[in-house]
Coordinates of C-alpha atoms and ligand atoms in Angstrom, one line a residue:
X1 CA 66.1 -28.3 103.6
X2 CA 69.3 -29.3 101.3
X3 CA 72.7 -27.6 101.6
X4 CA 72.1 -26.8 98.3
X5 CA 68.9 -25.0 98.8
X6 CA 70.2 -23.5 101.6
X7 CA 73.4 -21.9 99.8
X8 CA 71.2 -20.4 97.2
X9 CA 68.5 -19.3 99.1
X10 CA 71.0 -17.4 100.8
X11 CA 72.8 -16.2 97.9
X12 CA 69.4 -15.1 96.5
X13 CA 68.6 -13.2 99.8
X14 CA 72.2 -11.0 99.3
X15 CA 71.1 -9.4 96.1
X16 CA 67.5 -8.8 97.0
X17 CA 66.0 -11.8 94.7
X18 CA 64.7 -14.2 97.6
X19 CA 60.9 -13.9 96.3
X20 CA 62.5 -16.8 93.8
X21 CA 62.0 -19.4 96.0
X22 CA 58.5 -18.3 97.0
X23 CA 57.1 -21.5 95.2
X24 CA 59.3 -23.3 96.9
X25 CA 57.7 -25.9 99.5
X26 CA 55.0 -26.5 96.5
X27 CA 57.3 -27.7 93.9
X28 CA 58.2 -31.1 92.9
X29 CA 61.7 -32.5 93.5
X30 CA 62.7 -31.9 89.5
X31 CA 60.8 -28.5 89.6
X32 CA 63.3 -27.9 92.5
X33 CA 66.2 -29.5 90.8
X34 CA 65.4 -27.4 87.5
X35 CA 65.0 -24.1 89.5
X36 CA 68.7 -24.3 91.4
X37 CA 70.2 -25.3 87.7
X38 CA 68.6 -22.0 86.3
X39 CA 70.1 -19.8 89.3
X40 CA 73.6 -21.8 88.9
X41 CA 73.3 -20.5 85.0
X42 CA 72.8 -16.7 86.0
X43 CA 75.4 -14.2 87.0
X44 CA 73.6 -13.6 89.9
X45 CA 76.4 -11.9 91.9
X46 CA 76.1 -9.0 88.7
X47 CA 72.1 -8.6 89.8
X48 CA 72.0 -5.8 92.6
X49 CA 74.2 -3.6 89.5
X50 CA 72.1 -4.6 86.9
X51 CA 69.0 -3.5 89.0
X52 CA 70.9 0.1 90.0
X53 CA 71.9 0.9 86.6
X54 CA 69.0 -0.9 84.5
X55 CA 65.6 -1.1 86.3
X56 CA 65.5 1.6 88.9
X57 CA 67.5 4.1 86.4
X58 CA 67.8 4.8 83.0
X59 CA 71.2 5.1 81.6
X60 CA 72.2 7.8 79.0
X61 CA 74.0 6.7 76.1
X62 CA 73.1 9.8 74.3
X63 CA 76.6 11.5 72.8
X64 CA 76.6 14.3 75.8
X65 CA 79.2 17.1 75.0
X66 CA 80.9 14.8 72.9
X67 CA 81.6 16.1 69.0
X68 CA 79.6 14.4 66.3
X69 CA 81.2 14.8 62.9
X70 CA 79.8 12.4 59.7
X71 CA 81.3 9.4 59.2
X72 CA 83.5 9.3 56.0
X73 CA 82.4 6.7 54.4
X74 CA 83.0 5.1 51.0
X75 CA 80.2 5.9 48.8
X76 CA 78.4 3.4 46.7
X77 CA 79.5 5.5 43.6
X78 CA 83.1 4.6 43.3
X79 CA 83.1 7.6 41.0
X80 CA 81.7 10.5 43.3
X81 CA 84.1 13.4 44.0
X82 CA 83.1 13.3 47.6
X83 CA 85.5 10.0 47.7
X84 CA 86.5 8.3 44.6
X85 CA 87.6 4.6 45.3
X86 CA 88.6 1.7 43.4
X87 CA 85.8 -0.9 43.2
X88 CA 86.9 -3.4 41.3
X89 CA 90.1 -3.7 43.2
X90 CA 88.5 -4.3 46.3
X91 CA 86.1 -6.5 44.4
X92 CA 88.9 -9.1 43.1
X93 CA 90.3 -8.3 46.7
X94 CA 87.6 -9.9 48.3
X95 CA 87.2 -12.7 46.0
X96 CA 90.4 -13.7 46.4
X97 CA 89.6 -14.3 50.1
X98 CA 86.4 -16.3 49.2
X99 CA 88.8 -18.3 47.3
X100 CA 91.3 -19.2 49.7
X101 CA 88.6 -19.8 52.7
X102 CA 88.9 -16.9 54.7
X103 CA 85.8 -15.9 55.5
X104 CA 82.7 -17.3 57.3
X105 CA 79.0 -16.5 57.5
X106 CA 77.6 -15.3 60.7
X107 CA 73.8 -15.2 61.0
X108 CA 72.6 -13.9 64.5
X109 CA 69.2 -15.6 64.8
X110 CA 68.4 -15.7 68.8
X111 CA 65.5 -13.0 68.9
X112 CA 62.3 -13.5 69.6
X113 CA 60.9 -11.9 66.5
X114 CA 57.8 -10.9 69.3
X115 CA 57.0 -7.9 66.6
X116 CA 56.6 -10.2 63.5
X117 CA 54.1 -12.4 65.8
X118 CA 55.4 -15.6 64.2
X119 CA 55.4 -19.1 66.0
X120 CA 59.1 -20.7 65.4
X121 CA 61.8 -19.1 64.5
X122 CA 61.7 -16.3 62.4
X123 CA 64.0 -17.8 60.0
X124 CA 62.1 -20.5 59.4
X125 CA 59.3 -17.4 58.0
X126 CA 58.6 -17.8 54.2
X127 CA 60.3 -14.7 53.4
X128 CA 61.0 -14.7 49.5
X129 CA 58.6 -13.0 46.9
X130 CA 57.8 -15.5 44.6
X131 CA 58.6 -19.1 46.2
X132 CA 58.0 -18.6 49.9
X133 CA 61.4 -19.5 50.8
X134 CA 62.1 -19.2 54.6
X135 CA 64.5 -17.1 54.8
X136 CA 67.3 -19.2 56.3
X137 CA 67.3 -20.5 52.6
X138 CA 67.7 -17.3 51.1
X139 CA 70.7 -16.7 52.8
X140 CA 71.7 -20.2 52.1
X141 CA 71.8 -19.6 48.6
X142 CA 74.6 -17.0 48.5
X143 CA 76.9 -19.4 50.2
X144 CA 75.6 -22.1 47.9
X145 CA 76.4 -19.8 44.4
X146 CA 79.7 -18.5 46.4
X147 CA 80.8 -22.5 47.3
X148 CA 80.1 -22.4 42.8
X149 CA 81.8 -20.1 42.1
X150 CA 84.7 -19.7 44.5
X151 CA 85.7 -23.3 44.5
X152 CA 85.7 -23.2 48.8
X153 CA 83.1 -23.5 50.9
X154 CA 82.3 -20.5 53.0
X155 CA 81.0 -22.0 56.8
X156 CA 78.4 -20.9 58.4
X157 CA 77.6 -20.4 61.9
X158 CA 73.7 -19.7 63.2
X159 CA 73.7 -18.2 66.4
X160 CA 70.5 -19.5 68.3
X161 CA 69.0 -18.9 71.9
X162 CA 68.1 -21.3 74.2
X163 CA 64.5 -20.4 73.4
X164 CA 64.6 -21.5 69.3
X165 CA 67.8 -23.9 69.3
X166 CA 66.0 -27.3 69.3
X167 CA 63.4 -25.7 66.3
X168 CA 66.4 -24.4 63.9
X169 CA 68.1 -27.3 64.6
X170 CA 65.3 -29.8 63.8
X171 CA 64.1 -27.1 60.7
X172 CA 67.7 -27.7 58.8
X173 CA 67.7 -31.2 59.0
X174 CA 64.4 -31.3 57.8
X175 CA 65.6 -29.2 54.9
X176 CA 68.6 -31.2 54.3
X177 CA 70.5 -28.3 55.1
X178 CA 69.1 -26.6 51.8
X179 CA 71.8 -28.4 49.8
X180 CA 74.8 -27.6 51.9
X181 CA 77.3 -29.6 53.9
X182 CA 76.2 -30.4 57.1
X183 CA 80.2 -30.0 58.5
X184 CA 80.1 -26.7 57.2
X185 CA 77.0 -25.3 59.5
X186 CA 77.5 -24.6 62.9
X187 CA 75.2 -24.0 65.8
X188 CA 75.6 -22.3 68.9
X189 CA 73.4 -21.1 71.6
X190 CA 73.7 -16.8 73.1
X191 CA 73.6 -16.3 76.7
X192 CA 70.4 -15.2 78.6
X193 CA 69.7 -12.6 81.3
X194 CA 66.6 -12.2 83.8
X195 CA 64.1 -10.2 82.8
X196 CA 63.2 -7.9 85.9
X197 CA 59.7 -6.6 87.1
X198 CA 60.3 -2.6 86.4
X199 CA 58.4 -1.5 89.8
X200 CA 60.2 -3.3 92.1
X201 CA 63.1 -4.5 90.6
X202 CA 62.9 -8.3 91.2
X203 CA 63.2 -10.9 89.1
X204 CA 60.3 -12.6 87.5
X205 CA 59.1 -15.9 87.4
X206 CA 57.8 -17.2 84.2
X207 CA 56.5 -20.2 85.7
X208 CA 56.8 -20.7 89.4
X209 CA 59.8 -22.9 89.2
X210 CA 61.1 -21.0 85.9
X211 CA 63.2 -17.8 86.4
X212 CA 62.1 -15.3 83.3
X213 CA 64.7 -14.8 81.1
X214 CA 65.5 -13.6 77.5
X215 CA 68.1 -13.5 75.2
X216 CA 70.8 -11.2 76.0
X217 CA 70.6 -9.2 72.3
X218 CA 73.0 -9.7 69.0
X219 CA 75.7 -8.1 71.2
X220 CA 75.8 -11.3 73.0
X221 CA 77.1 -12.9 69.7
X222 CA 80.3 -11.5 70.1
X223 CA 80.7 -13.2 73.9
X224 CA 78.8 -16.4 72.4
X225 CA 81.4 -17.1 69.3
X226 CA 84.2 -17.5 71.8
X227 CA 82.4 -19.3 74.2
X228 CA 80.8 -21.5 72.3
X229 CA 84.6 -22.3 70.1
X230 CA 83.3 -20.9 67.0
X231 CA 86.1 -19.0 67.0
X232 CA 88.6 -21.9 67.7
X233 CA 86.8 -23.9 64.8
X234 CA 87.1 -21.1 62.5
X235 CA 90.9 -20.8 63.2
X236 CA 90.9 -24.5 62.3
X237 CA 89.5 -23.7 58.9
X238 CA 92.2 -21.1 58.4
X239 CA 88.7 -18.4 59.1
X240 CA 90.2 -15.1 59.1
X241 CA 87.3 -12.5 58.4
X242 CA 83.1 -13.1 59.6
X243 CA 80.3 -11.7 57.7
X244 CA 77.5 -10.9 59.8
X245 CA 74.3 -10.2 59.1
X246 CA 70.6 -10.9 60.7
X247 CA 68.0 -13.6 59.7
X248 CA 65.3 -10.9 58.8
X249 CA 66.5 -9.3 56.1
X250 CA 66.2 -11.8 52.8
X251 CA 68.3 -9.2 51.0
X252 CA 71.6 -9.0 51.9
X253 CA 74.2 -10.2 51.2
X254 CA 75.5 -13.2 52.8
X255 CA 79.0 -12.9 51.2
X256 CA 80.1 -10.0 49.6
X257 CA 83.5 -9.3 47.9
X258 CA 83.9 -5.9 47.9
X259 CA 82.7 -5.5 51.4
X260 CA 85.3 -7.9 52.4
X261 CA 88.1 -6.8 50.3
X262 CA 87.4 -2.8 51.9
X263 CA 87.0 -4.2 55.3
X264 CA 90.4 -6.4 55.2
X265 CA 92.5 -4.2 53.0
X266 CA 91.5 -0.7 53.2
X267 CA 94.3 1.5 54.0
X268 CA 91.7 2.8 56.4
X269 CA 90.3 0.2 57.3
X270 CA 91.4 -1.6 61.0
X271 CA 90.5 -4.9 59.8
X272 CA 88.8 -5.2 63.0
X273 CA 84.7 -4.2 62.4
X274 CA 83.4 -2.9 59.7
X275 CA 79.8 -1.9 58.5
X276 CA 77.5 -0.6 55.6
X277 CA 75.2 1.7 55.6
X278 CA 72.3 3.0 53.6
X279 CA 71.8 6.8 53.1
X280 CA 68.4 7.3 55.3
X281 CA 65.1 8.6 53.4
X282 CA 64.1 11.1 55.8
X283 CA 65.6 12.6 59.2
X284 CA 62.5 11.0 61.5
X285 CA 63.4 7.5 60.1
X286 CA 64.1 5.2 63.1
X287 CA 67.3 3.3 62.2
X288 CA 70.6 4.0 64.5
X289 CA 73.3 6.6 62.2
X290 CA 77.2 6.2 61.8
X291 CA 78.8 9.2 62.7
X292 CA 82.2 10.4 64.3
X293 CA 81.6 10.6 68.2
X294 CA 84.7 12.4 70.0
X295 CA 87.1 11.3 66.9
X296 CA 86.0 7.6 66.6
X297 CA 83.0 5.7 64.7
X298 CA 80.0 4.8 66.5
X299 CA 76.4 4.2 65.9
X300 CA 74.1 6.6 67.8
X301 CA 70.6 5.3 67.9
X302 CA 68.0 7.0 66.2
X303 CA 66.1 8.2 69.4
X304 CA 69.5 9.6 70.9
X305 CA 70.6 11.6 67.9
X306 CA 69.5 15.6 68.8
X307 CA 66.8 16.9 66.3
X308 CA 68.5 19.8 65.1
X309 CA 71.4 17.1 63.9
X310 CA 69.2 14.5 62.3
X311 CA 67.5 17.2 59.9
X312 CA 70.4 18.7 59.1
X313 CA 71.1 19.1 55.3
X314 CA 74.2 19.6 53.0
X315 CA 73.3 22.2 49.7
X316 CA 72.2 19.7 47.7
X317 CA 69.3 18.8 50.0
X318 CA 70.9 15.4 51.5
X319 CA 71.0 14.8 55.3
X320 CA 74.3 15.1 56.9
X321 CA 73.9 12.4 59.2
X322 CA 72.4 10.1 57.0
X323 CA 74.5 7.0 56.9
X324 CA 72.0 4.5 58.5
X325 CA 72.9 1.3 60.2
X326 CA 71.4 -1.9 58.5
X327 CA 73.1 -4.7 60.7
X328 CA 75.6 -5.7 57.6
X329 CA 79.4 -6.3 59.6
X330 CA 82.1 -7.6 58.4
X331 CA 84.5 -8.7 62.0
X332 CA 88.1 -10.1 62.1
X333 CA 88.3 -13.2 64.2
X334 CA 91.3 -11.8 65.9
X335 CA 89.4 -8.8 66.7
X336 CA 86.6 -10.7 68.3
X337 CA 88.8 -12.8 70.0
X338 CA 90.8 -9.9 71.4
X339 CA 87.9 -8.3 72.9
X340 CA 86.3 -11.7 74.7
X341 CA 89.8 -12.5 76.3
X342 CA 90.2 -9.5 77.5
X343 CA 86.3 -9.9 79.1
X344 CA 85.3 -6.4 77.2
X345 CA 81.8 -6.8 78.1
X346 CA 79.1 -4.6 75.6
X347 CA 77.1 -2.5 77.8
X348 CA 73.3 -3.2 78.3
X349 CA 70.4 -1.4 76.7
X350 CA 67.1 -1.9 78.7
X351 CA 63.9 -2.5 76.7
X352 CA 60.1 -1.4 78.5
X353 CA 58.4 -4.8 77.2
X354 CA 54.9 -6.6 78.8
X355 CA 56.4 -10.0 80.2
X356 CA 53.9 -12.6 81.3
X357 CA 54.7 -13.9 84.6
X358 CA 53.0 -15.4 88.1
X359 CA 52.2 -13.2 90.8
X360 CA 54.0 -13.6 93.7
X361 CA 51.1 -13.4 96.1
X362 CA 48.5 -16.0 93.7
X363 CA 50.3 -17.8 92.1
X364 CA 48.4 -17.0 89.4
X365 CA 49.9 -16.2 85.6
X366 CA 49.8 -12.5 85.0
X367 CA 49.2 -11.4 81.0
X368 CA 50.2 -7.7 81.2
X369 CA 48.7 -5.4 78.8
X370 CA 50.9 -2.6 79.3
X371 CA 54.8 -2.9 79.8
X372 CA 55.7 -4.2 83.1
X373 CA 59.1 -5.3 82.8
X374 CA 62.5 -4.4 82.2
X375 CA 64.5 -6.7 79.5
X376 CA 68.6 -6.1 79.3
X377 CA 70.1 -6.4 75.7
X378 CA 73.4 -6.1 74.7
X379 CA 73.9 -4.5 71.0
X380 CA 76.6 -5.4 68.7
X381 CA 77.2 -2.0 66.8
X382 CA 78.7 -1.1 70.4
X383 CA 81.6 -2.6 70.0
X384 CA 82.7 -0.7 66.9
X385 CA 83.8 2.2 68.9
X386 CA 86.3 -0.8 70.6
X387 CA 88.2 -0.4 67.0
X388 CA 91.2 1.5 66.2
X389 CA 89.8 2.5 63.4
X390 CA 86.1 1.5 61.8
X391 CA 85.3 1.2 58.5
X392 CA 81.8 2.3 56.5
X393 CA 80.6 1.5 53.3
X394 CA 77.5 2.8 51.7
X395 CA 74.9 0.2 49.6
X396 CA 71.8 0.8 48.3
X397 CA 69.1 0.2 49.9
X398 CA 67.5 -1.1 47.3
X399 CA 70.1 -3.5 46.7
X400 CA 70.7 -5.1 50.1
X401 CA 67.8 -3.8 52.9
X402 CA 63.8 -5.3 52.9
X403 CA 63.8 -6.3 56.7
X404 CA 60.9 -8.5 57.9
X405 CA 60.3 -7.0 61.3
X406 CA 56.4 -6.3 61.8
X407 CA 53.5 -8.5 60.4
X408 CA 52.2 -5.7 58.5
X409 CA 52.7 -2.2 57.4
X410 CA 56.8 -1.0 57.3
X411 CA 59.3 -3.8 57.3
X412 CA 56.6 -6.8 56.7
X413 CA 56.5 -9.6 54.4
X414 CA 54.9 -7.1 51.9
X415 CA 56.9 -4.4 52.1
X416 CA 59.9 -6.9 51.9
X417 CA 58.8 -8.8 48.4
X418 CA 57.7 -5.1 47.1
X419 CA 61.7 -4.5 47.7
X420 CA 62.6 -7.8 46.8
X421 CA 61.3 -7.4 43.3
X422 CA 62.2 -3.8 42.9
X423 CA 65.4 -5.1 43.0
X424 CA 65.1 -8.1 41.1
X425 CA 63.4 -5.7 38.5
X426 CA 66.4 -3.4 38.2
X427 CA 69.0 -5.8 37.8
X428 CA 66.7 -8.0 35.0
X429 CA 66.9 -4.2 33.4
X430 CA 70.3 -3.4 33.2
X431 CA 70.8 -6.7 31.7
X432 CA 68.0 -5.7 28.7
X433 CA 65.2 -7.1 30.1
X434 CA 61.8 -5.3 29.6
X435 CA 60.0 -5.8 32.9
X436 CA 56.1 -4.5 33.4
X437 CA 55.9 -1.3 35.4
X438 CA 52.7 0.2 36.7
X439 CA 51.7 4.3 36.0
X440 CA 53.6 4.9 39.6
X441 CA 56.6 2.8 38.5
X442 CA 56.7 0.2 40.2
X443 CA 57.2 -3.3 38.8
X444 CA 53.7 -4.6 37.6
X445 CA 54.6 -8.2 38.6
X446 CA 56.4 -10.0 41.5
X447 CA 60.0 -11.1 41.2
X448 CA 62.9 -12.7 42.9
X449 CA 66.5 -13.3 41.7
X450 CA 68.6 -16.5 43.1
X451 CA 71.6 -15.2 44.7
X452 CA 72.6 -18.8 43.9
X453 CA 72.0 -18.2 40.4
X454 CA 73.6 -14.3 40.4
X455 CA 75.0 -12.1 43.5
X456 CA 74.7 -8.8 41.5
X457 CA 72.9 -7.2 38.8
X458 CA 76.6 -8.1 36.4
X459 CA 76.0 -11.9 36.7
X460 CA 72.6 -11.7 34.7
X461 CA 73.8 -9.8 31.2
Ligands
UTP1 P1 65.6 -7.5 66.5 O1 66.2 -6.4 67.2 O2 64.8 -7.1 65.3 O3 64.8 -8.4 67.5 O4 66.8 -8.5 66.0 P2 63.9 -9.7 67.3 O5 64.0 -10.4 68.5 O6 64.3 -10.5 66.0 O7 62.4 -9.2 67.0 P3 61.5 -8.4 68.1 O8 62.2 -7.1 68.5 O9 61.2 -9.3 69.2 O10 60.3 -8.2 67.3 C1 67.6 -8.2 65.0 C2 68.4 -9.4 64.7 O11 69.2 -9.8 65.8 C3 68.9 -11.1 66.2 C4 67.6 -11.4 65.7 O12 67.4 -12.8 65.5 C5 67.6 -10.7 64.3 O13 68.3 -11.4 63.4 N1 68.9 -11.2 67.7 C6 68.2 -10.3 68.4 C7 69.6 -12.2 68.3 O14 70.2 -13.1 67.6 N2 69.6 -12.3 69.7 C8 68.9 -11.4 70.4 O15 69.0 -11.5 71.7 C9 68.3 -10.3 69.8

C-alpha cells in the first residue's frame, strides 16, 4: 500500500465514501493512478454536507412566508401605460457598447442534453429550419452580422464540461470557427460534482476505477468564468457587460442592444444581472417565473410557485405571475467577479435521475430503469437575488424562444423550426412580403432569417 493510497483511503473513510476503493486490489497501476487524481479533483471534505442536505433530505426552496409581488418589468410595448419606456434610447444605448467592445457572448454549453437523446454535444445538433445549421452556428451568426455592423468584434466564450470539451473543441475547428476569429473564441471547462446513489448516500462508481460525476449545472458558469480567467481576458479586452444565453435555443439573441443598453443604463437597473422574460401561455406551463420575493427579484421555479398564485389573473384575463424565465442574462463582469472573490457559492438543486453504475458487491454495470440517483446542480438565475437591484425585460416569445430540449413533442427540433419560421414569417411581413399561410394560419412553408443578414424584423424593409 502507497502513502498515497493510504491518505485517501483514509480521507475517503471520514466522510463515509470508503466503498470507492472497493475495486481497489483489482485495478491496474494507471486505473489506480486515475482513480486518486479524480478524488484529488473533488471537494471531498464538502461530501458528508452534501449527503445531509442533498441525498438523505430534500431542501425547500419554495418562497415560505416570504411576500411575492410581480416583478415590474419593462414591457415589450415601449408604448403600454402599464410602463412606457424609451426604446430606441436604449437601443442606440446598447449599440454604442457593441461599438466600443464592451460586451461579450456567453454560451453555457456543459449539459448533457440526456432529454434530446443526441450523441455529441448538443450544439453541434442541426437546429435551423431550413439549412440544418447546428446550432453553435446559429448563434455564430449574430456575432458575425454584429462584428458587420458594429465595426468590433464581440468575443465569445463557450462554456464546456469535461464530458463534451474535446468534441466542441474538435467540432469548431472543423468548422473553421464558422467564419470567425479563432482569438476571439474562448473555451473553458465547468466543474463537476459526484453523483450520489439516493438509498444510501454513497458515491457511485461509473466504472470501477471512475468516480460518477456530472456537471455541476449553468450555475457553475458563474464559479467557472473566474476560474478559468475568462474574466481576467475579458478585462484585457476592455469586456464590461456578458450576454448569456444557452446553446438550445437557436432563437435568441446572441447580442442584443436594447437588452444591453436597459441592463447597463437603466436608472433601475443595478448593472449587475439582468434577464428577459416571456409572458407564459398558460398557468400549468413549466418554466421558472420572475417575481418580487420579500422585496428583491428572484426566479421561483415553476413546481414551487403555489397554485392559487400561478392561476391568478389581472381584469383583462392575463396571469399575474406571468413573466417566465427563458435563460436570456445580460451579467456585469464586475458583478461576477464580485461574487466569485467573495466565494458566494449558488446553492444546489438535486435532480432524481437513473445513473448507470457497477454494483458494489458484482462488479457488474447496473442500467437502472427507474431513478436511482441523486445528481447536484447549481442554477444561475440564483444568483439574481445576490443583486442590489435586478432588472426584467419582456420579449416575445415568438421573437427570441424555440428551445430544443426533447426529441419530439414540446421543445423539439419540430416545434423549434415551426417557431423558427413563424418568426421568420412575421418579420418577411412587416417588411411587405406576402408569405403562404395555411386555413389555421400558420406559415404554409418553412423559413429561416440569417441573424447575420438581419437581427430584427427593421433590417429586412
Ligand atoms: P438544461 O437544463 O436543459 O440541461 O440546460 P441539458 O443538460 O442541456 O439537458 P438535459 O436536462 O440533460 O436533457 C440548459 C442549458 O444549460 C447548459 C446546457 O448546455 C444548456 O445550454 N448547462 C446545463 C450547462 O452548461 N451545464 C450544466 O451543468 C447544465
Amino acid at each position: 500500500m502507497t502513502m498515497r493510497e493510504t491518505e485517501w483511503r483514509r480521507k475517503a473513510k471520514d466522510v463515509g465514501q470508503e466503498h470507492l476503493f472497493a475495486f481497489w486490489d483489482d485495478l491496474a497501476l494507471d486505473q489506480r493512478d486515475m482513480l486518486l487524481a479524480q478524488l484529488a479533483s473533488i471537494d471531498l471534505d464538502s461530501v458528508p454536507t452534501l449527503v445531509e442536505k442533498y441525498v438523505r433530505n430534500k431542501p425547500d426552496f419554495s418562497p415560505g412566508g416570504a411576500s411575492i409581488e410581480p416583478v415590474n418589468d419593462y414591457p415589450n410595448d415601449h408604448t403600454n401605460p402599464r410602463r412606457a419606456w424609451d426604446r430606441a434610447h436604449y437601443h442606440a444605448l446598447g449599440e454604442e457598447m457593441l461599438r466600443r467592445g464592451e460586451v461579450a457572448a456567453f454560451t453555457v454549453a456543459g449539459g448533457q442534453g440526456t432529454r434530446l437523446g443526441y450523441d455529441g454535444p448538443k450544439g453541434c445538433y442541426p437546429g435551423s429550419a431550413v439549412r440544418g445549421r447546428p446550432l453553435f452556428e446559429c448563434l455564430s451568426r449574430w456575432l458575425v452580422g454584429a462584428e458587420k455592423r458594429y465595426g468590433h468584434a464581440v468575443p465569445w466564450y463557450i462554456m464546456t464540461s469535461p464530458l463534451n470539451d474535446e468534441a466542441t473543441r474538435a467540432f469548431f475547428s472543423e468548422h473553421r470557427n464558422f467564419g470567425l476569429d479563432a482569438a476571439n473564441i474562448s473555451f473553458f471547462q465547468q466543474g463537476v460534482v459526484p453523483s450520489f446513489d439516493a438509498a444510501s448516500g454513497r458515491i457511485l462508481l461509473s466504472d470501477r476505477h471512475v468516480i460518477a460525476t456530472n456537471p455541476d449545472g449553468h450555475g457553475g458558469s458563474l464559479k467557472a468564468l473566474y476560474a478559468s480567467g475568462a474574466l481576467a481576458d475579458m478585462r484585457g479586452r476592455g469586456v464590461r457587460h456578458i450576454s448569456y444565453f444557452q446553446i438550445d435555443n437557436p432563437l435568441a439573441r446572441a447580442v442584443d442592444p436594447v437588452f444591453l443598453g436597459l441592463h447597463a443604463h437603466a436608472p433601475d437597473s443595478s448593472a449587475q444581472m439582468s434577464s428577459k422574460m416571456v409572458a407564459k401561455t398558460e398557468p400549468g406551463e413549466k418554466v421558472g417565473v420572475f417575481a418580487t420575493i420579500g422585496g428583491k427579484v428572484g426566479v421561483i421555479e415553476y413546481s414551487d410557485l403555489p397554485g392559487e398564485l400561478a392561476s391568478r389573473r389581472r381584469a383583462d384575463g392575463s396571469l399575474v405571475f406571468n413573466a417566465g424565465n427563458v435563460a436570456i442574462h445580460a451579467l456585469g463582469v464586475e458583478f461576477v467577479e464580485g461574487l466569485s472573490r467573495a466565494g458566494a457559492g449558488l446553492p444546489y438543486h438535486r435532480a432524481e435521475k437513473k445513473v448507470p453504475h457497477i454494483d458494489l458487491e458484482t462488479g457488474r454495470r447496473v442500467e437502472p430503469s427507474a431513478a436511482n440517483g441523486i445528481k447536484l446542480e447549481t442554477f444561475v438565475f440564483d444568483a439574481i437575488s445576490m443583486c442590489d437591484a435586478s432588472l426584467v425585460y419582456e420579449t416575445d416569445r415568438v421573437d427570441e424562444f424555440a428551445p430544443i430540449k426533447n426529441a419530439s413533442g414540446s421543445d423539439s427540433p419540430q416545434s423549434s423550426a415551426l417557431l423558427q419560421t413563424e418568426r421568420a414569417a412575421r418579420w418577411l411581413e412587416s417588411a411587405g412580403v406576402r408569405v403562404p399561410r395555411k386555413a389555421d394560419g400558420s406559415p404554409d412553408c418553412v423559413l429561416e432569417i440569417d441573424p447575420a443578414r438581419a437581427m430584427r424584423a427593421e433590417d429586412l424593409r
